[in-house]
């Protein structure tokens, strides 16, 4: 999969400065890499690491990725790409209760769809944290033996009561000073399934008076009788995430461990764990370093997993891949492009300061990439019949439309014209308003790629609604002929031939929420749902669109960018989703 280096300078990204400083200072040049993750002895037997840096994207496989993850994917894989390094695709699957293969598959698919891969220097760098359980257990035994961890038998309530507050120090557990041999015996009993869930846990021994609550003897192993998707029933004890994460980074030789800001307070424990294990010779210097950046806050969406689950389970949307959802499977189905996401990541940059990004920036990135890549087609979304009274019945002729106005090399396609056409209902007014230049009795317009026509009237139903518009055409004015400019008109409308048209379902998607910050203040975020976020219509499309393949994208002239739905389209019968309008309709 192609991973071309960024050609335009990205927006502010302080992490690039850190990487460039480390490369200039040779911070990681002494590292060795044995070809697979492992401890200090394993890597010492390897060769000098061919990767100048190693980053990682470490999702927990317990849900679908969303737009915020796209930023992290582009960041981690992008840094590795741009600095001749490797980004590891790692599943942080240390929690046996919430993880499923379905999510593993969807995550790998999403990363590859965004244009990134994990094969580098002749190796695949797809890893599972659960494959390191043996080392994590061995490291925990070392921490016990060296006096840095102990088995605590307090209840969860007792532990909460002794943890302290932001202004008051915690209190030592009555089990804190038990002999290492006793803690080691109990820890092995935990491993050997001799105690029930919650009976005891392993805690690091750091400082119960630390102003950083995360250093007040955090838990590092707990009993949990649950089947793991990867290791089955081998284990009934599992490491806590904050303990497992630094070990995973170190075993994989990660240099720059990039997290969002909520992990900043955990960094001292990250460093503490690695330093203790390096002192025991289990890990080697230089050790990974953690850096934090501001997570993505995007207007008009919710990215909270709990809220997304509510939207799906309470059927406000049709599923995780609903095109209105901010999940990557949803945005992909909507027609958003990998190129647009990568451009978005570059434009918004990376910083340590929390800020809100306007959703229109993401939409503009999609417009910019689609304008470049999407071929043009004609679609009439609100059709009304136009009859050319002086055009021979049963006859048709070819008109020619460019597939892309900025790419003449893509050629032209045939657009058949006949006596009866479909036009947009808004392109006719019986009594025109000021400044209206389209069809009304006595006015002339050009049928785009075709002839100049003059409106001569209309038909109505019993309720007075216009059902058919009538016109005559000027045979000498066909586009592309010498007479095309013989008559000047101000209006130019699009159309499709009624006998040749393809009747298709088109879904006009809009933003799922009508407020920029759903649920802000005391509001229920569900009260901010946009009740008009999807409108399903039957449209008349040019015949060429009948052969559109799932995920094929087009600009429907005048209307916006559309994609053939990857789920509901069938051969010869595509369903189209509106990706984004041609212009931002949400600007106040």
PDB file of C-alpha atoms in Angstrom, residues 174-316:
ATOM      1  CA  UNK A 174      -2.481  -2.957  56.216  1.00  0.00           C
ATOM      2  CA  UNK A 175      -0.979  -5.454  53.738  1.00  0.00           C
ATOM      3  CA  UNK A 176       1.584  -3.046  52.284  1.00  0.00           C
ATOM      4  CA  UNK A 177       4.519  -4.337  54.323  1.00  0.00           C
ATOM      5  CA  UNK A 178       3.798  -8.047  54.093  1.00  0.00           C
ATOM      6  CA  UNK A 179       6.927 -10.062  53.223  1.00  0.00           C
ATOM      7  CA  UNK A 180       7.757 -10.406  49.540  1.00  0.00           C
ATOM      8  CA  UNK A 181       7.702 -14.200  49.879  1.00  0.00           C
ATOM      9  CA  UNK A 182       4.096 -14.075  51.121  1.00  0.00           C
ATOM     10  CA  UNK A 183       2.990 -11.736  48.312  1.00  0.00           C
ATOM     11  CA  UNK A 184       4.730 -13.954  45.773  1.00  0.00           C
ATOM     12  CA  UNK A 185       2.948 -17.052  47.116  1.00  0.00           C
ATOM     13  CA  UNK A 186      -0.431 -15.327  46.984  1.00  0.00           C
ATOM     14  CA  UNK A 187       0.239 -13.985  43.505  1.00  0.00           C
ATOM     15  CA  UNK A 188       0.967 -17.498  42.277  1.00  0.00           C
ATOM     16  CA  UNK A 189      -2.206 -18.695  43.963  1.00  0.00           C
ATOM     17  CA  UNK A 190      -4.098 -16.000  42.058  1.00  0.00           C
ATOM     18  CA  UNK A 191      -2.537 -17.280  38.832  1.00  0.00           C
ATOM     19  CA  UNK A 192      -3.396 -20.890  39.743  1.00  0.00           C
ATOM     20  CA  UNK A 193      -7.115 -20.123  40.187  1.00  0.00           C
ATOM     21  CA  UNK A 194      -7.197 -20.532  43.946  1.00  0.00           C
ATOM     22  CA  UNK A 195      -9.067 -17.305  44.723  1.00  0.00           C
ATOM     23  CA  UNK A 196     -12.328 -15.739  43.466  1.00  0.00           C
ATOM     24  CA  UNK A 197     -12.680 -12.463  41.601  1.00  0.00           C
ATOM     25  CA  UNK A 198     -12.091  -9.488  43.872  1.00  0.00           C
ATOM     26  CA  UNK A 199     -10.452 -11.464  46.686  1.00  0.00           C
ATOM     27  CA  UNK A 200      -7.108  -9.700  46.252  1.00  0.00           C
ATOM     28  CA  UNK A 201      -5.017  -7.819  43.740  1.00  0.00           C
ATOM     29  CA  UNK A 202      -1.406  -6.883  43.113  1.00  0.00           C
ATOM     30  CA  UNK A 203      -0.452  -3.265  43.743  1.00  0.00           C
ATOM     31  CA  UNK A 204       2.709  -1.343  42.955  1.00  0.00           C
ATOM     32  CA  UNK A 205       4.413   0.029  46.068  1.00  0.00           C
ATOM     33  CA  UNK A 206       5.195   3.665  45.322  1.00  0.00           C
ATOM     34  CA  UNK A 207       3.905   6.485  47.560  1.00  0.00           C
ATOM     35  CA  UNK A 208       0.458   6.765  49.147  1.00  0.00           C
ATOM     36  CA  UNK A 209       1.180  10.425  49.938  1.00  0.00           C
ATOM     37  CA  UNK A 210       2.037  11.378  46.353  1.00  0.00           C
ATOM     38  CA  UNK A 211       0.204  14.469  45.076  1.00  0.00           C
ATOM     39  CA  UNK A 212      -0.363  12.454  41.885  1.00  0.00           C
ATOM     40  CA  UNK A 213      -3.126  10.025  42.840  1.00  0.00           C
ATOM     41  CA  UNK A 214      -2.002   7.705  40.049  1.00  0.00           C
ATOM     42  CA  UNK A 215       1.174   6.983  42.049  1.00  0.00           C
ATOM     43  CA  UNK A 216      -0.672   5.955  45.217  1.00  0.00           C
ATOM     44  CA  UNK A 217       0.083   2.259  44.902  1.00  0.00           C
ATOM     45  CA  UNK A 218      -1.872   1.646  41.697  1.00  0.00           C
ATOM     46  CA  UNK A 219      -3.262  -1.808  40.956  1.00  0.00           C
ATOM     47  CA  UNK A 220      -1.300  -3.776  38.372  1.00  0.00           C
ATOM     48  CA  UNK A 221      -2.982  -7.226  38.357  1.00  0.00           C
ATOM     49  CA  UNK A 222      -6.488  -8.391  39.223  1.00  0.00           C
ATOM     50  CA  UNK A 223      -8.349 -11.704  39.286  1.00  0.00           C
ATOM     51  CA  UNK A 224     -10.873 -12.013  36.473  1.00  0.00           C
ATOM     52  CA  UNK A 225     -12.363 -15.340  35.466  1.00  0.00           C
ATOM     53  CA  UNK A 226     -13.174 -14.653  31.842  1.00  0.00           C
ATOM     54  CA  UNK A 227     -12.329 -16.264  28.526  1.00  0.00           C
ATOM     55  CA  UNK A 228      -9.981 -14.155  26.406  1.00  0.00           C
ATOM     56  CA  UNK A 229     -10.479 -13.924  22.636  1.00  0.00           C
ATOM     57  CA  UNK A 230      -6.797 -14.697  22.012  1.00  0.00           C
ATOM     58  CA  UNK A 231      -5.506 -16.698  25.013  1.00  0.00           C
ATOM     59  CA  UNK A 232      -8.712 -18.543  25.858  1.00  0.00           C
ATOM     60  CA  UNK A 233      -8.809 -19.765  29.482  1.00  0.00           C
ATOM     61  CA  UNK A 234      -5.044 -19.875  30.030  1.00  0.00           C
ATOM     62  CA  UNK A 235      -5.219 -16.940  32.454  1.00  0.00           C
ATOM     63  CA  UNK A 236      -7.586 -16.009  35.254  1.00  0.00           C
ATOM     64  CA  UNK A 237      -5.520 -12.958  36.205  1.00  0.00           C
ATOM     65  CA  UNK A 238      -5.065  -9.995  33.891  1.00  0.00           C
ATOM     66  CA  UNK A 239      -2.818  -6.909  33.964  1.00  0.00           C
ATOM     67  CA  UNK A 240      -4.250  -3.429  34.348  1.00  0.00           C
ATOM     68  CA  UNK A 241      -3.946  -1.196  31.290  1.00  0.00           C
ATOM     69  CA  UNK A 242      -1.663   1.349  32.963  1.00  0.00           C
ATOM     70  CA  UNK A 243       0.792  -1.410  33.852  1.00  0.00           C
ATOM     71  CA  UNK A 244       0.554  -3.285  30.577  1.00  0.00           C
ATOM     72  CA  UNK A 245       0.882  -0.301  28.267  1.00  0.00           C
ATOM     73  CA  UNK A 246       4.479   0.739  29.059  1.00  0.00           C
ATOM     74  CA  UNK A 247       5.580  -2.917  28.952  1.00  0.00           C
ATOM     75  CA  UNK A 248       4.047  -3.363  25.519  1.00  0.00           C
ATOM     76  CA  UNK A 249       5.884  -0.281  24.259  1.00  0.00           C
ATOM     77  CA  UNK A 250       9.199  -1.446  25.678  1.00  0.00           C
ATOM     78  CA  UNK A 251       8.954  -5.004  24.349  1.00  0.00           C
ATOM     79  CA  UNK A 252       8.215  -3.606  20.886  1.00  0.00           C
ATOM     80  CA  UNK A 253      11.081  -1.116  20.992  1.00  0.00           C
ATOM     81  CA  UNK A 254       8.752   1.861  20.668  1.00  0.00           C
ATOM     82  CA  UNK A 255      10.601   5.158  20.876  1.00  0.00           C
ATOM     83  CA  UNK A 256       7.760   7.689  20.929  1.00  0.00           C
ATOM     84  CA  UNK A 257       4.593   6.567  22.702  1.00  0.00           C
ATOM     85  CA  UNK A 258       1.980   9.131  21.698  1.00  0.00           C
ATOM     86  CA  UNK A 259      -1.195   9.401  23.799  1.00  0.00           C
ATOM     87  CA  UNK A 260      -4.008  11.879  24.302  1.00  0.00           C
ATOM     88  CA  UNK A 261      -3.910  14.351  27.165  1.00  0.00           C
ATOM     89  CA  UNK A 262      -5.965  12.294  29.622  1.00  0.00           C
ATOM     90  CA  UNK A 263      -2.927  10.014  29.998  1.00  0.00           C
ATOM     91  CA  UNK A 264      -0.614  12.855  31.042  1.00  0.00           C
ATOM     92  CA  UNK A 265      -1.112  12.144  34.755  1.00  0.00           C
ATOM     93  CA  UNK A 266      -0.262   8.488  34.102  1.00  0.00           C
ATOM     94  CA  UNK A 267       3.135   9.291  32.607  1.00  0.00           C
ATOM     95  CA  UNK A 268       5.006   9.200  35.963  1.00  0.00           C
ATOM     96  CA  UNK A 269       3.740   5.641  36.541  1.00  0.00           C
ATOM     97  CA  UNK A 270       4.647   4.749  32.932  1.00  0.00           C
ATOM     98  CA  UNK A 271       8.219   5.886  33.611  1.00  0.00           C
ATOM     99  CA  UNK A 272       8.302   4.263  37.075  1.00  0.00           C
ATOM    100  CA  UNK A 273       7.394   0.824  35.759  1.00  0.00           C
ATOM    101  CA  UNK A 274       9.961   0.953  32.955  1.00  0.00           C
ATOM    102  CA  UNK A 275      12.773   2.203  35.210  1.00  0.00           C
ATOM    103  CA  UNK A 276      12.154  -0.503  37.831  1.00  0.00           C
ATOM    104  CA  UNK A 277      12.255  -3.244  35.192  1.00  0.00           C
ATOM    105  CA  UNK A 278      15.339  -1.756  33.570  1.00  0.00           C
ATOM    106  CA  UNK A 279      17.055  -1.813  36.973  1.00  0.00           C
ATOM    107  CA  UNK A 280      16.369  -5.553  37.092  1.00  0.00           C
ATOM    108  CA  UNK A 281      17.764  -6.105  33.593  1.00  0.00           C
ATOM    109  CA  UNK A 282      14.405  -7.105  32.101  1.00  0.00           C
ATOM    110  CA  UNK A 283      14.324  -4.058  29.828  1.00  0.00           C
ATOM    111  CA  UNK A 284      17.145  -2.100  28.218  1.00  0.00           C
ATOM    112  CA  UNK A 285      17.846   1.583  27.793  1.00  0.00           C
ATOM    113  CA  UNK A 286      16.956   3.760  25.972  1.00  0.00           C
ATOM    114  CA  UNK A 287      13.388   3.289  27.186  1.00  0.00           C
ATOM    115  CA  UNK A 288      10.260   4.535  25.426  1.00  0.00           C
ATOM    116  CA  UNK A 289       9.016   8.019  26.228  1.00  0.00           C
ATOM    117  CA  UNK A 290       5.368   9.008  26.414  1.00  0.00           C
ATOM    118  CA  UNK A 291       4.118  12.254  24.863  1.00  0.00           C
ATOM    119  CA  UNK A 292       0.593  13.627  25.013  1.00  0.00           C
ATOM    120  CA  UNK A 293      -1.438  15.698  22.566  1.00  0.00           C
ATOM    121  CA  UNK A 294      -4.928  17.181  22.626  1.00  0.00           C
ATOM    122  CA  UNK A 295      -7.628  14.793  21.468  1.00  0.00           C
ATOM    123  CA  UNK A 296      -9.959  15.810  18.674  1.00  0.00           C
ATOM    124  CA  UNK A 297     -12.963  17.901  19.694  1.00  0.00           C
ATOM    125  CA  UNK A 298     -15.203  18.276  16.658  1.00  0.00           C
ATOM    126  CA  UNK A 299     -18.368  20.346  16.445  1.00  0.00           C
ATOM    127  CA  UNK A 300     -21.722  18.769  15.517  1.00  0.00           C
ATOM    128  CA  UNK A 301     -20.684  15.243  16.565  1.00  0.00           C
ATOM    129  CA  UNK A 302     -20.371  13.152  19.712  1.00  0.00           C
ATOM    130  CA  UNK A 303     -17.354  10.849  20.031  1.00  0.00           C
ATOM    131  CA  UNK A 304     -18.131   9.405  23.451  1.00  0.00           C
ATOM    132  CA  UNK A 305     -18.347   5.625  23.165  1.00  0.00           C
ATOM    133  CA  UNK A 306     -21.259   5.564  25.605  1.00  0.00           C
ATOM    134  CA  UNK A 307     -23.238   8.086  23.571  1.00  0.00           C
ATOM    135  CA  UNK A 308     -22.481   6.317  20.297  1.00  0.00           C
ATOM    136  CA  UNK A 309     -23.687   3.044  21.823  1.00  0.00           C
ATOM    137  CA  UNK A 310     -26.909   4.788  22.897  1.00  0.00           C
ATOM    138  CA  UNK A 311     -27.470   6.101  19.369  1.00  0.00           C
ATOM    139  CA  UNK A 312     -27.131   2.590  17.962  1.00  0.00           C
ATOM    140  CA  UNK A 313     -28.944   0.593  20.628  1.00  0.00           C
ATOM    141  CA  UNK A 314     -31.856   3.028  20.898  1.00  0.00           C
ATOM    142  CA  UNK A 315     -32.109   3.064  17.083  1.00  0.00           C
ATOM    143  CA  UNK A 316     -31.615   6.772  16.505  1.00  0.00           C
TER     144      UNK A 316
END
